[in-house]
Short mmCIF file of C-alpha atoms (C1' of nucleotides) in Angstrom, two decimals:
data_model
loop_
_atom_site.label_atom_id
_atom_site.label_comp_id
_atom_site.label_asym_id
_atom_site.label_seq_id
_atom_site.Cartn_x
_atom_site.Cartn_y
_atom_site.Cartn_z
CA UNK M 1 -57.06 15.24 -51.30
CA UNK M 2 -55.31 15.67 -47.97
CA UNK M 3 -52.85 12.91 -48.78
CA UNK M 4 -52.01 14.69 -52.02
CA UNK M 5 -51.63 17.97 -50.21
CA UNK M 6 -49.38 16.39 -47.65
CA UNK M 7 -47.14 15.02 -50.33
CA UNK M 8 -47.02 18.34 -52.08
CA UNK M 9 -45.93 20.00 -48.87
CA UNK M 10 -43.19 17.46 -48.39
CA UNK M 11 -42.05 17.82 -51.96
CA UNK M 12 -41.95 21.55 -51.57
CA UNK M 13 -39.81 21.17 -48.50
CA UNK M 14 -37.51 18.76 -50.33
CA UNK M 15 -37.22 21.20 -53.17
CA UNK M 16 -36.09 23.99 -50.89
CA UNK M 17 -33.67 21.61 -49.19
CA UNK M 18 -32.27 20.60 -52.54
CA UNK M 19 -31.92 24.22 -53.63
CA UNK M 20 -30.18 25.09 -50.39
CA UNK M 21 -27.73 22.24 -50.79
CA UNK M 22 -27.08 23.13 -54.40
CA UNK M 23 -26.29 26.74 -53.54
CA UNK M 24 -24.13 25.71 -50.61
CA UNK M 25 -22.15 23.34 -52.81
CA UNK M 26 -21.98 25.19 -56.10
CA UNK M 27 -23.09 28.74 -55.50
CA UNK M 28 -26.12 30.55 -56.80
CA UNK M 29 -25.00 30.10 -60.40
CA UNK M 30 -24.90 26.34 -59.84
CA UNK M 31 -28.65 26.14 -59.28
CA UNK M 32 -30.38 24.21 -62.10
CA UNK M 33 -34.06 23.27 -62.11
CA UNK M 34 -33.36 19.99 -63.84
CA UNK M 35 -30.91 18.92 -61.17
CA UNK M 36 -33.27 19.91 -58.40
CA UNK M 37 -36.08 17.96 -60.02
CA UNK M 38 -33.89 14.89 -60.35
CA UNK M 39 -32.72 15.29 -56.79
CA UNK M 40 -36.24 15.18 -55.38
CA UNK M 41 -37.39 12.57 -57.89
CA UNK M 42 -39.85 14.43 -60.11
CA UNK M 43 -39.89 15.60 -63.70
CA UNK M 44 -38.45 19.05 -64.27
CA UNK M 45 -41.85 20.43 -65.18
CA UNK M 46 -43.18 19.48 -61.76
CA UNK M 47 -40.97 22.07 -60.12
CA UNK M 48 -43.42 24.66 -61.33
CA UNK M 49 -46.23 23.00 -59.46
CA UNK M 50 -44.32 23.47 -56.23
CA UNK M 51 -43.04 26.97 -56.69
CA UNK M 52 -43.82 29.85 -59.03
CA UNK M 53 -40.32 30.20 -60.45
CA UNK M 54 -36.67 30.11 -59.55
CA UNK M 55 -36.71 33.60 -58.10
CA UNK M 56 -39.24 32.53 -55.52
CA UNK M 57 -37.18 29.47 -54.68
CA UNK M 58 -34.04 31.50 -54.16
CA UNK M 59 -35.96 33.88 -51.98
CA UNK M 60 -37.17 31.05 -49.81
CA UNK M 61 -33.67 29.71 -49.38
CA UNK M 62 -32.60 33.25 -48.54
CA UNK M 63 -35.28 33.46 -45.92
CA UNK M 64 -33.93 30.36 -44.23
CA UNK M 65 -30.42 31.72 -44.36
CA UNK M 66 -31.52 34.97 -42.79
CA UNK M 67 -33.33 33.07 -40.06
CA UNK M 68 -30.20 31.15 -39.16
CA UNK M 69 -28.14 34.29 -39.26
CA UNK M 70 -30.64 35.96 -37.01
CA UNK M 71 -30.31 33.14 -34.49
CA UNK M 72 -26.53 33.41 -34.49
CA UNK M 73 -26.63 37.16 -33.98
CA UNK M 74 -29.11 36.78 -31.14
CA UNK M 75 -26.82 34.30 -29.46
CA UNK M 76 -23.82 36.59 -29.89
CA UNK M 77 -25.74 39.53 -28.55
CA UNK M 78 -26.49 37.92 -25.21
CA UNK M 79 -23.47 35.66 -24.91
CA UNK M 80 -21.06 37.90 -23.02
CA UNK M 81 -20.82 41.12 -21.04
CA UNK M 82 -23.77 43.40 -21.74
CA UNK M 83 -21.65 46.50 -22.41
CA UNK M 84 -22.84 47.80 -25.80
CA UNK M 85 -19.34 48.13 -27.23
CA UNK M 86 -18.50 44.53 -26.44
CA UNK M 87 -21.85 43.39 -27.76
CA UNK M 88 -21.28 45.15 -31.07
CA UNK M 89 -17.91 43.48 -31.45
CA UNK M 90 -19.42 40.07 -30.73
CA UNK M 91 -22.18 40.67 -33.24
CA UNK M 92 -19.73 41.73 -35.92
CA UNK M 93 -17.61 38.65 -35.31
CA UNK M 94 -20.68 36.44 -35.38
CA UNK M 95 -21.57 37.95 -38.72
CA UNK M 96 -18.09 37.25 -39.99
CA UNK M 97 -18.17 33.66 -38.77
CA UNK M 98 -21.58 33.07 -40.23
CA UNK M 99 -20.44 34.32 -43.60
CA UNK M 100 -17.33 32.17 -43.48
CA UNK M 101 -19.28 29.07 -42.50
CA UNK M 102 -22.08 29.63 -45.00
CA UNK M 103 -20.10 31.27 -47.70
CA UNK M 104 -22.17 30.53 -50.78
CA UNK M 105 -25.53 30.86 -49.06
CA UNK M 106 -24.47 34.17 -47.64
CA UNK M 107 -23.19 35.36 -51.00
CA UNK M 108 -26.45 34.34 -52.62
CA UNK M 109 -28.20 36.81 -50.34
CA UNK M 110 -26.38 39.65 -52.04
CA UNK M 111 -25.84 38.30 -55.52
CA UNK M 112 -29.43 37.52 -56.23
CA UNK M 113 -31.22 40.08 -58.36
CA UNK M 114 -34.88 39.83 -59.12
CA UNK M 115 -36.10 40.39 -62.64
CA UNK M 116 -36.22 44.20 -62.88
CA UNK M 117 -40.01 44.34 -63.14
CA UNK M 118 -41.14 42.38 -60.10
CA UNK M 119 -40.01 43.62 -56.73
CA UNK M 120 -39.11 41.87 -53.52
CA UNK M 121 -42.11 40.52 -51.63
CA UNK M 122 -42.84 42.19 -48.32
CA UNK M 123 -41.84 39.26 -46.18
CA UNK M 124 -38.40 39.23 -47.75
CA UNK M 125 -37.93 42.89 -46.97
CA UNK M 126 -39.08 42.60 -43.39
CA UNK M 127 -36.79 39.59 -42.93
CA UNK M 128 -33.88 41.85 -43.76
CA UNK M 129 -35.02 44.81 -41.70
CA UNK M 130 -35.48 42.59 -38.72
CA UNK M 131 -31.77 41.86 -38.56
CA UNK M 132 -30.84 45.43 -37.91
CA UNK M 133 -32.38 45.31 -34.47
CA UNK M 134 -29.29 43.45 -33.24
CA UNK M 135 -27.17 46.46 -34.07
CA UNK M 136 -29.82 48.99 -33.24
CA UNK M 137 -30.21 48.00 -29.64
CA UNK M 138 -26.61 48.37 -28.45
CA UNK M 139 -26.38 51.63 -30.35
CA UNK M 140 -29.50 52.89 -28.61
CA UNK M 141 -27.83 52.19 -25.28
CA UNK M 142 -24.73 53.98 -26.43
CA UNK M 143 -26.58 57.06 -27.66
CA UNK M 144 -29.63 57.38 -25.43
CA UNK M 145 -30.40 60.91 -26.59
CA UNK M 146 -30.59 60.20 -30.26
CA UNK M 147 -33.75 59.67 -32.23
CA UNK M 148 -34.54 56.18 -33.48
CA UNK M 149 -34.23 57.39 -37.01
CA UNK M 150 -30.70 58.64 -36.49
CA UNK M 151 -29.68 55.43 -34.81
CA UNK M 152 -31.06 53.46 -37.72
CA UNK M 153 -28.79 55.31 -40.06
CA UNK M 154 -25.77 54.72 -37.88
CA UNK M 155 -26.72 51.06 -37.60
CA UNK M 156 -26.82 50.82 -41.36
CA UNK M 157 -23.44 52.48 -41.71
CA UNK M 158 -21.88 50.26 -39.12
CA UNK M 159 -23.32 47.19 -40.75
CA UNK M 160 -22.16 48.25 -44.21
CA UNK M 161 -18.65 48.83 -42.97
CA UNK M 162 -18.40 45.44 -41.31
CA UNK M 163 -20.08 43.79 -44.25
CA UNK M 164 -17.48 45.32 -46.54
CA UNK M 165 -14.64 43.98 -44.46
CA UNK M 166 -16.17 40.53 -44.43
CA UNK M 167 -17.03 40.54 -48.12
CA UNK M 168 -13.60 41.61 -49.33
CA UNK M 169 -11.91 39.59 -46.63
CA UNK M 170 -13.56 36.35 -47.68
CA UNK M 171 -13.02 37.02 -51.34
CA UNK M 172 -10.04 35.10 -52.57
CA UNK M 173 -9.44 37.71 -55.23
CA UNK M 174 -6.62 39.76 -53.84
CA UNK M 175 -4.40 38.54 -51.10
CA UNK M 176 -6.53 36.27 -48.99
CA UNK M 177 -6.59 37.40 -45.40
CA UNK M 178 -6.42 34.50 -43.01
CA UNK M 179 -9.66 34.23 -41.08
CA UNK M 180 -7.98 34.82 -37.72
CA UNK M 181 -6.48 38.04 -38.98
CA UNK M 182 -9.79 39.15 -40.41
CA UNK M 183 -11.49 38.63 -37.06
CA UNK M 184 -8.80 40.63 -35.32
CA UNK M 185 -9.16 43.46 -37.81
CA UNK M 186 -12.92 43.50 -37.43
CA UNK M 187 -12.57 43.67 -33.69
CA UNK M 188 -10.14 46.55 -33.95
CA UNK M 189 -12.24 48.47 -36.43
CA UNK M 190 -15.54 48.04 -34.65
CA UNK M 191 -13.98 49.20 -31.41
CA UNK M 192 -12.44 52.14 -33.22
CA UNK M 193 -15.72 53.10 -34.85
CA UNK M 194 -17.61 52.90 -31.59
CA UNK M 195 -15.12 54.88 -29.55
CA UNK M 196 -14.77 57.36 -32.39
CA UNK M 197 -18.51 57.84 -32.62
CA UNK M 198 -18.86 58.22 -28.88
CA UNK M 199 -16.03 60.73 -28.76
CA UNK M 200 -17.55 62.77 -31.58
CA UNK M 201 -20.89 62.65 -29.86
CA UNK M 202 -19.48 63.85 -26.55
CA UNK M 203 -17.49 66.60 -28.22
CA UNK M 204 -20.39 68.19 -30.04
CA UNK G 1 2.10 46.46 -93.36
CA UNK G 2 2.39 49.52 -91.15
CA UNK G 3 -0.87 50.89 -92.47
CA UNK G 4 -2.53 47.65 -91.54
CA UNK G 5 -0.97 47.70 -88.12
CA UNK G 6 -2.08 51.24 -87.58
CA UNK G 7 -5.65 50.35 -88.42
CA UNK G 8 -5.54 47.37 -86.11
CA UNK G 9 -4.40 49.56 -83.27
CA UNK G 10 -7.20 51.99 -83.91
CA UNK G 11 -9.73 49.21 -84.10
CA UNK G 12 -8.47 47.79 -80.86
CA UNK G 13 -8.88 51.17 -79.26
CA UNK G 14 -12.39 51.50 -80.66
CA UNK G 15 -13.22 48.08 -79.36
CA UNK G 16 -12.21 49.00 -75.83
CA UNK G 17 -14.14 52.26 -76.14
CA UNK G 18 -17.19 50.39 -77.29
CA UNK G 19 -16.88 47.89 -74.45
CA UNK G 20 -16.50 50.70 -71.96
CA UNK G 21 -19.60 52.44 -73.25
CA UNK G 22 -21.58 49.23 -73.25
CA UNK G 23 -20.70 48.49 -69.64
CA UNK G 24 -21.40 52.05 -68.60
CA UNK G 25 -24.82 51.94 -70.24
CA UNK G 26 -25.95 48.41 -69.60
CA UNK G 27 -23.66 46.90 -67.02
CA UNK G 28 -21.21 44.07 -67.35
CA UNK G 29 -23.98 41.63 -68.23
CA UNK G 30 -24.95 43.90 -71.15
CA UNK G 31 -21.67 43.32 -72.94
CA UNK G 32 -22.15 41.36 -76.18
CA UNK G 33 -19.42 40.67 -78.72
CA UNK G 34 -21.84 40.99 -81.63
CA UNK G 35 -22.93 44.44 -80.54
CA UNK G 36 -19.36 45.56 -80.05
CA UNK G 37 -18.43 44.30 -83.50
CA UNK G 38 -21.34 46.10 -85.07
CA UNK G 39 -20.47 49.23 -83.13
CA UNK G 40 -16.94 49.39 -84.50
CA UNK G 41 -18.01 48.21 -87.94
CA UNK G 42 -16.47 44.76 -88.24
CA UNK G 43 -17.79 41.22 -88.34
CA UNK G 44 -18.15 39.56 -84.97
CA UNK G 45 -15.39 37.12 -85.72
CA UNK G 46 -12.94 39.99 -86.15
CA UNK G 47 -13.17 40.79 -82.47
CA UNK G 48 -10.93 37.82 -81.87
CA UNK G 49 -8.24 39.30 -84.05
CA UNK G 50 -8.14 42.33 -81.80
CA UNK G 51 -8.32 40.70 -78.43
CA UNK G 52 -7.90 37.18 -77.09
CA UNK G 53 -11.34 36.88 -75.53
CA UNK G 54 -13.96 38.78 -73.58
CA UNK G 55 -12.17 38.33 -70.28
CA UNK G 56 -9.19 40.19 -71.62
CA UNK G 57 -11.43 42.94 -72.93
CA UNK G 58 -13.14 43.39 -69.59
CA UNK G 59 -9.78 43.49 -67.89
CA UNK G 60 -8.63 46.25 -70.19
CA UNK G 61 -11.71 48.30 -69.51
CA UNK G 62 -11.12 47.67 -65.82
CA UNK G 63 -7.59 48.93 -66.16
CA UNK G 64 -8.85 52.18 -67.60
CA UNK G 65 -11.39 52.51 -64.84
CA UNK G 66 -8.74 51.98 -62.21
CA UNK G 67 -6.53 54.57 -63.86
CA UNK G 68 -9.28 57.16 -63.72
CA UNK G 69 -10.06 56.25 -60.14
CA UNK G 70 -6.41 56.59 -59.31
CA UNK G 71 -6.36 60.08 -60.76
CA UNK G 72 -9.38 61.12 -58.73
CA UNK G 73 -7.91 59.78 -55.53
CA UNK G 74 -4.63 61.56 -56.21
CA UNK G 75 -6.48 64.80 -56.69
CA UNK G 76 -8.44 64.31 -53.51
CA UNK G 77 -5.32 63.47 -51.57
CA UNK G 78 -3.63 66.74 -52.31
CA UNK G 79 -6.66 68.98 -52.67
CA UNK G 80 -7.05 70.27 -49.12
CA UNK G 81 -5.30 70.49 -45.76
CA UNK G 82 -2.50 67.94 -45.47
CA UNK G 83 -3.61 66.60 -42.09
CA UNK G 84 -3.86 62.84 -42.55
CA UNK G 85 -7.29 62.56 -40.99
CA UNK G 86 -8.74 65.14 -43.37
CA UNK G 87 -6.96 63.52 -46.30
CA UNK G 88 -8.45 60.15 -45.52
CA UNK G 89 -11.92 61.65 -45.39
CA UNK G 90 -11.39 63.35 -48.75
CA UNK G 91 -10.13 60.13 -50.29
CA UNK G 92 -13.09 58.17 -49.01
CA UNK G 93 -15.50 60.77 -50.38
CA UNK G 94 -13.69 60.77 -53.70
CA UNK G 95 -14.09 57.03 -53.83
CA UNK G 96 -17.78 57.38 -53.11
CA UNK G 97 -18.23 60.02 -55.78
CA UNK G 98 -16.31 58.03 -58.32
CA UNK G 99 -18.46 55.00 -57.70
CA UNK G 100 -21.62 57.05 -57.97
CA UNK G 101 -20.51 58.70 -61.20
CA UNK G 102 -19.22 55.51 -62.79
CA UNK G 103 -21.63 53.12 -61.24
CA UNK G 104 -21.60 50.27 -63.71
CA UNK G 105 -17.93 50.52 -64.57
CA UNK G 106 -17.11 50.48 -60.90
CA UNK G 107 -19.40 47.52 -60.28
CA UNK G 108 -17.79 45.66 -63.16
CA UNK G 109 -14.51 45.87 -61.28
CA UNK G 110 -15.93 43.69 -58.54
CA UNK G 111 -18.45 41.60 -60.43
CA UNK G 112 -16.07 40.27 -63.00
CA UNK G 113 -14.83 36.76 -62.34
CA UNK G 114 -12.26 35.14 -64.51
CA UNK G 115 -12.75 31.57 -65.66
CA UNK G 116 -11.62 29.58 -62.64
CA UNK G 117 -8.57 28.12 -64.37
CA UNK G 118 -6.79 31.20 -65.66
CA UNK G 119 -5.73 33.76 -63.11
CA UNK G 120 -5.47 37.53 -63.20
CA UNK G 121 -2.54 38.82 -65.23
CA UNK G 122 0.14 40.55 -63.21
CA UNK G 123 -0.54 44.01 -64.55
CA UNK G 124 -4.16 43.77 -63.37
CA UNK G 125 -3.03 42.86 -59.88
CA UNK G 126 -0.46 45.61 -59.65
CA UNK G 127 -3.07 48.08 -60.90
CA UNK G 128 -5.13 47.26 -57.88
CA UNK G 129 -2.31 47.24 -55.39
CA UNK G 130 -1.21 50.59 -56.59
CA UNK G 131 -4.41 52.21 -55.39
CA UNK G 132 -3.76 51.38 -51.79
CA UNK G 133 -0.89 53.81 -51.63
CA UNK G 134 -3.42 56.65 -51.36
CA UNK G 135 -4.63 55.23 -48.09
CA UNK G 136 -1.27 53.94 -47.02
CA UNK G 137 0.46 57.27 -47.00
CA UNK G 138 -1.82 59.20 -44.62
CA UNK G 139 -1.92 56.18 -42.34
CA UNK G 140 1.86 56.09 -42.28
CA UNK G 141 1.87 59.69 -41.13
CA UNK G 142 -0.69 58.87 -38.49
CA UNK G 143 1.19 55.85 -37.16
CA UNK G 144 4.87 56.60 -37.69
CA UNK G 145 6.01 53.77 -35.47
CA UNK G 146 4.21 51.00 -37.18
CA UNK G 147 5.71 48.63 -39.70
CA UNK G 148 4.71 48.96 -43.34
CA UNK G 149 3.14 45.54 -43.19
CA UNK G 150 0.86 46.51 -40.32
CA UNK G 151 -0.17 49.69 -42.04
CA UNK G 152 -1.03 47.76 -45.18
CA UNK G 153 -3.43 45.66 -43.21
CA UNK G 154 -5.07 48.68 -41.65
CA UNK G 155 -5.29 50.31 -45.06
CA UNK G 156 -7.05 47.27 -46.39
CA UNK G 157 -9.50 47.26 -43.49
CA UNK G 158 -10.25 50.91 -43.86
CA UNK G 159 -10.77 50.53 -47.58
CA UNK G 160 -13.05 47.53 -47.11
CA UNK G 161 -15.17 49.38 -44.60
CA UNK G 162 -15.63 52.40 -46.84
CA UNK G 163 -16.17 50.20 -49.85
CA UNK G 164 -18.92 48.38 -47.99
CA UNK G 165 -20.69 51.61 -47.17
CA UNK G 166 -20.49 52.76 -50.75
CA UNK G 167 -21.52 49.42 -52.21
CA UNK G 168 -24.58 48.97 -50.03
CA UNK G 169 -25.34 52.66 -50.14
CA UNK G 170 -25.46 52.78 -53.93
CA UNK G 171 -27.44 49.61 -54.15
CA UNK G 172 -31.07 50.38 -54.69
CA UNK G 173 -32.02 47.16 -53.00
CA UNK G 174 -33.05 48.21 -49.55
CA UNK G 175 -33.94 51.73 -48.71
CA UNK G 176 -31.85 53.87 -51.01
CA UNK G 177 -29.76 56.33 -49.09
CA UNK G 178 -29.67 59.74 -50.72
CA UNK G 179 -26.15 60.48 -51.92
CA UNK G 180 -25.76 63.51 -49.65
CA UNK G 181 -26.60 61.42 -46.62
CA UNK G 182 -24.23 58.70 -47.71
CA UNK G 183 -21.39 61.19 -47.98
CA UNK G 184 -22.15 62.54 -44.55
CA UNK G 185 -22.17 59.06 -43.07
CA UNK G 186 -18.90 58.18 -44.72
CA UNK G 187 -17.34 61.33 -43.34
CA UNK G 188 -18.57 60.52 -39.87
CA UNK G 189 -17.44 56.94 -39.95
CA UNK G 190 -14.00 57.60 -41.39
CA UNK G 191 -13.38 60.24 -38.77
CA UNK G 192 -14.61 57.85 -36.10
CA UNK G 193 -12.38 55.05 -37.34
CA UNK G 194 -9.33 57.27 -37.48
CA UNK G 195 -9.82 58.83 -34.05
CA UNK G 196 -10.70 55.43 -32.64
CA UNK G 197 -7.58 53.85 -34.09
CA UNK G 198 -5.38 56.67 -32.87
CA UNK G 199 -6.88 56.50 -29.40
CA UNK G 200 -6.36 52.74 -29.25
CA UNK G 201 -2.81 53.19 -30.45
CA UNK G 202 -2.03 55.85 -27.85
CA UNK G 203 -3.63 53.81 -25.09
CA UNK G 204 -1.65 50.64 -25.64
"C1'" DT X 1 7.34 49.51 -113.28
"C1'" DG X 2 4.67 45.28 -113.87
"C1'" DT X 3 3.35 40.64 -112.88
"C1'" DA X 4 2.80 36.32 -110.00
"C1'" DC X 5 2.44 34.96 -105.59
"C1'" DA X 6 1.88 34.82 -100.40
"C1'" DT X 7 0.06 36.47 -96.33
"C1'" DC X 8 -3.31 37.41 -93.28
"C1'" DA X 9 -7.12 40.70 -91.86
"C1'" DG X 10 -11.72 40.25 -92.21
"C1'" DT X 11 -16.21 37.58 -93.01
"C1'" DG X 12 -20.43 35.60 -91.18
"C1'" DA X 13 -22.48 31.17 -90.85
"C1'" DA X 14 -22.41 27.57 -87.80
"C1'" DC X 15 -20.99 25.10 -83.58
"C1'" DG X 16 -21.69 24.09 -78.92
"C1'" DC X 17 -23.45 24.87 -74.75
"C1'" DG X 18 -26.80 26.04 -71.31
"C1'" DC X 19 -31.12 26.71 -69.21
"C1'" DG X 20 -35.86 28.58 -67.50
"C1'" DT X 21 -40.37 27.82 -68.71
"C1'" DT X 22 -44.45 26.02 -71.23
"C1'" DC X 23 -47.73 22.71 -72.72
"C1'" DA X 24 -50.32 18.83 -74.66
"C1'" DC X 25 -50.87 14.68 -72.73
"C1'" DT X 26 -51.34 10.56 -68.98
"C1'" DG X 27 -52.84 8.45 -65.28
"C1'" DA X 28 -53.70 8.35 -60.46
"C1'" DT X 29 -56.74 10.24 -56.96
"C1'" DG X 30 -60.95 11.73 -55.31
"C1'" DT X 31 -66.03 12.78 -56.04
"C1'" DA X 32 -70.94 12.19 -57.21
"C1'" DC X 33 -74.68 9.37 -57.72
"C1'" DT C 1 -70.37 -0.61 -52.23
"C1'" DG C 2 -69.65 0.02 -57.17
"C1'" DT C 3 -69.43 2.61 -61.38
"C1'" DA C 4 -68.83 6.82 -64.39
"C1'" DC C 5 -66.75 10.98 -64.37
"C1'" DA C 6 -63.81 15.06 -63.19
"C1'" DT C 7 -59.82 17.00 -61.46
"C1'" DC C 8 -55.29 17.95 -61.40
"C1'" DA C 9 -50.51 16.28 -60.06
"C1'" DG C 10 -47.02 14.78 -62.76
"C1'" DT C 11 -44.52 13.99 -67.35
"C1'" DG C 12 -40.77 15.12 -70.46
"C1'" DA C 13 -40.31 16.84 -75.03
"C1'" DA C 14 -40.01 21.10 -77.08
"C1'" DC C 15 -39.89 26.16 -77.17
"C1'" DG C 16 -37.38 30.26 -76.98
"C1'" DC C 17 -33.69 32.79 -75.96
"C1'" DG C 18 -28.92 34.03 -75.60
"C1'" DC C 19 -24.15 34.09 -76.53
"C1'" DG C 20 -18.87 33.16 -76.78
"C1'" DT C 21 -16.00 31.15 -79.98
"C1'" DT C 22 -14.43 28.70 -84.17
"C1'" DC C 23 -13.44 28.04 -88.93
"C1'" DA C 24 -13.46 27.49 -93.95
"C1'" DC C 25 -13.39 30.91 -97.07
"C1'" DT C 26 -12.50 35.82 -99.64
"C1'" DG C 27 -10.21 39.45 -101.02
"C1'" DA C 28 -7.26 43.23 -100.09
"C1'" DT C 29 -2.49 44.33 -99.01
"C1'" DG C 30 2.19 43.77 -99.40
"C1'" DT C 31 6.35 41.21 -101.26
"C1'" DA C 32 9.65 39.11 -104.54
"C1'" DC C 33 11.53 38.98 -108.83
#
DNA sequence: TGTACATCAGTGAACGCGCGTTCACTGATGTAC
DNA sequence: TGTACATCAGTGAACGCGCGTTCACTGATGTAC
């Protein structure tokens, strides 16, 4: 039985690999169970022995993507002067670069909608929450007198704002912003937000 | 023939109405030609006498949505003290409110993707461009020495940032932010961005 | 004004495509004695 | 160790669903004389 189990584990791994590659190459909409099955050399029905359904598969790919993103943000956080403002800029740029380099995988993170009845599993939620700590920490240094709860909200706002710039910036829909310009704009805006927030905080 | 033409025009109007209602109620994915046809009392094939295809229909609904958004932003722009900072905050809040009140129609604006071969018609593009003037104008007052081109870029960045906050804020995915809190956060962040940008501008 | 004819809006069945998921069946693997 | 049996991974055809678009046909509207 252990040989069987081992193979199953490998197949499962291959399946996730295949799904990841498919999304990377063709986007979330380009994910087809039949193609994945062919890719890993099993019948399409066998996919359902390895994974409950496509939703679960997408979630597992998403988990990997988040893990890689997390690593990049960690690196950005510590790779440079420790001043919180500078750190926040680096983190925002790292986010931008990650999105640009993993465009479809990153999009899949936001495009994917579960069937309305079943909700996100806990591990998927905590994966996402975990990422906010990168923003939370510099903000905590910047606003030492604020409650954690307040800082969380600010972190969320800051993230949303940067996310918006990246999302619309990488969209080819309207005028495509060159990546270099986008990075410059992000730098400018993050600095502006931070100094603006600090100024408002000092003034009140 | 003119009676026929008149009826066609009315039917076309009804069709767009029906499409608008369908999107509002069930989202872009809930738009079905058969339902629209039934709604306006014609056979499903007749839809293609009124409009080239579904893409065109969605675009026309989008055009209406943009027109209403434009009106709201205009109102917000002039409804209050003329100071550019305050105006920008009002515009951002109006955008937030519009999105909240027209959630699915607003989402459709961003979700809709044309078939990869055919591109957006010109009128759809200019519709979108037009909206930026609301942001452009206060920014021009704020930075009188900057070139129009530069201001356009800043306008785009500012819009993207606010859009991101609204988009993630109205998403029920993670912790749903109460609308009141979202508005407060947007106010804070827009003020911070503006003061930050002005400070950076004065400093350089 | 009345008749023969042409046009074209309108019909709805059918085409074409796509795809996640299920299920009766098979055959290899592992177990029990 | 060898045989009979049980389990369950793996198969791939078929189910079920959905939907945009086309097209041969009809019948009402409008035109020409």
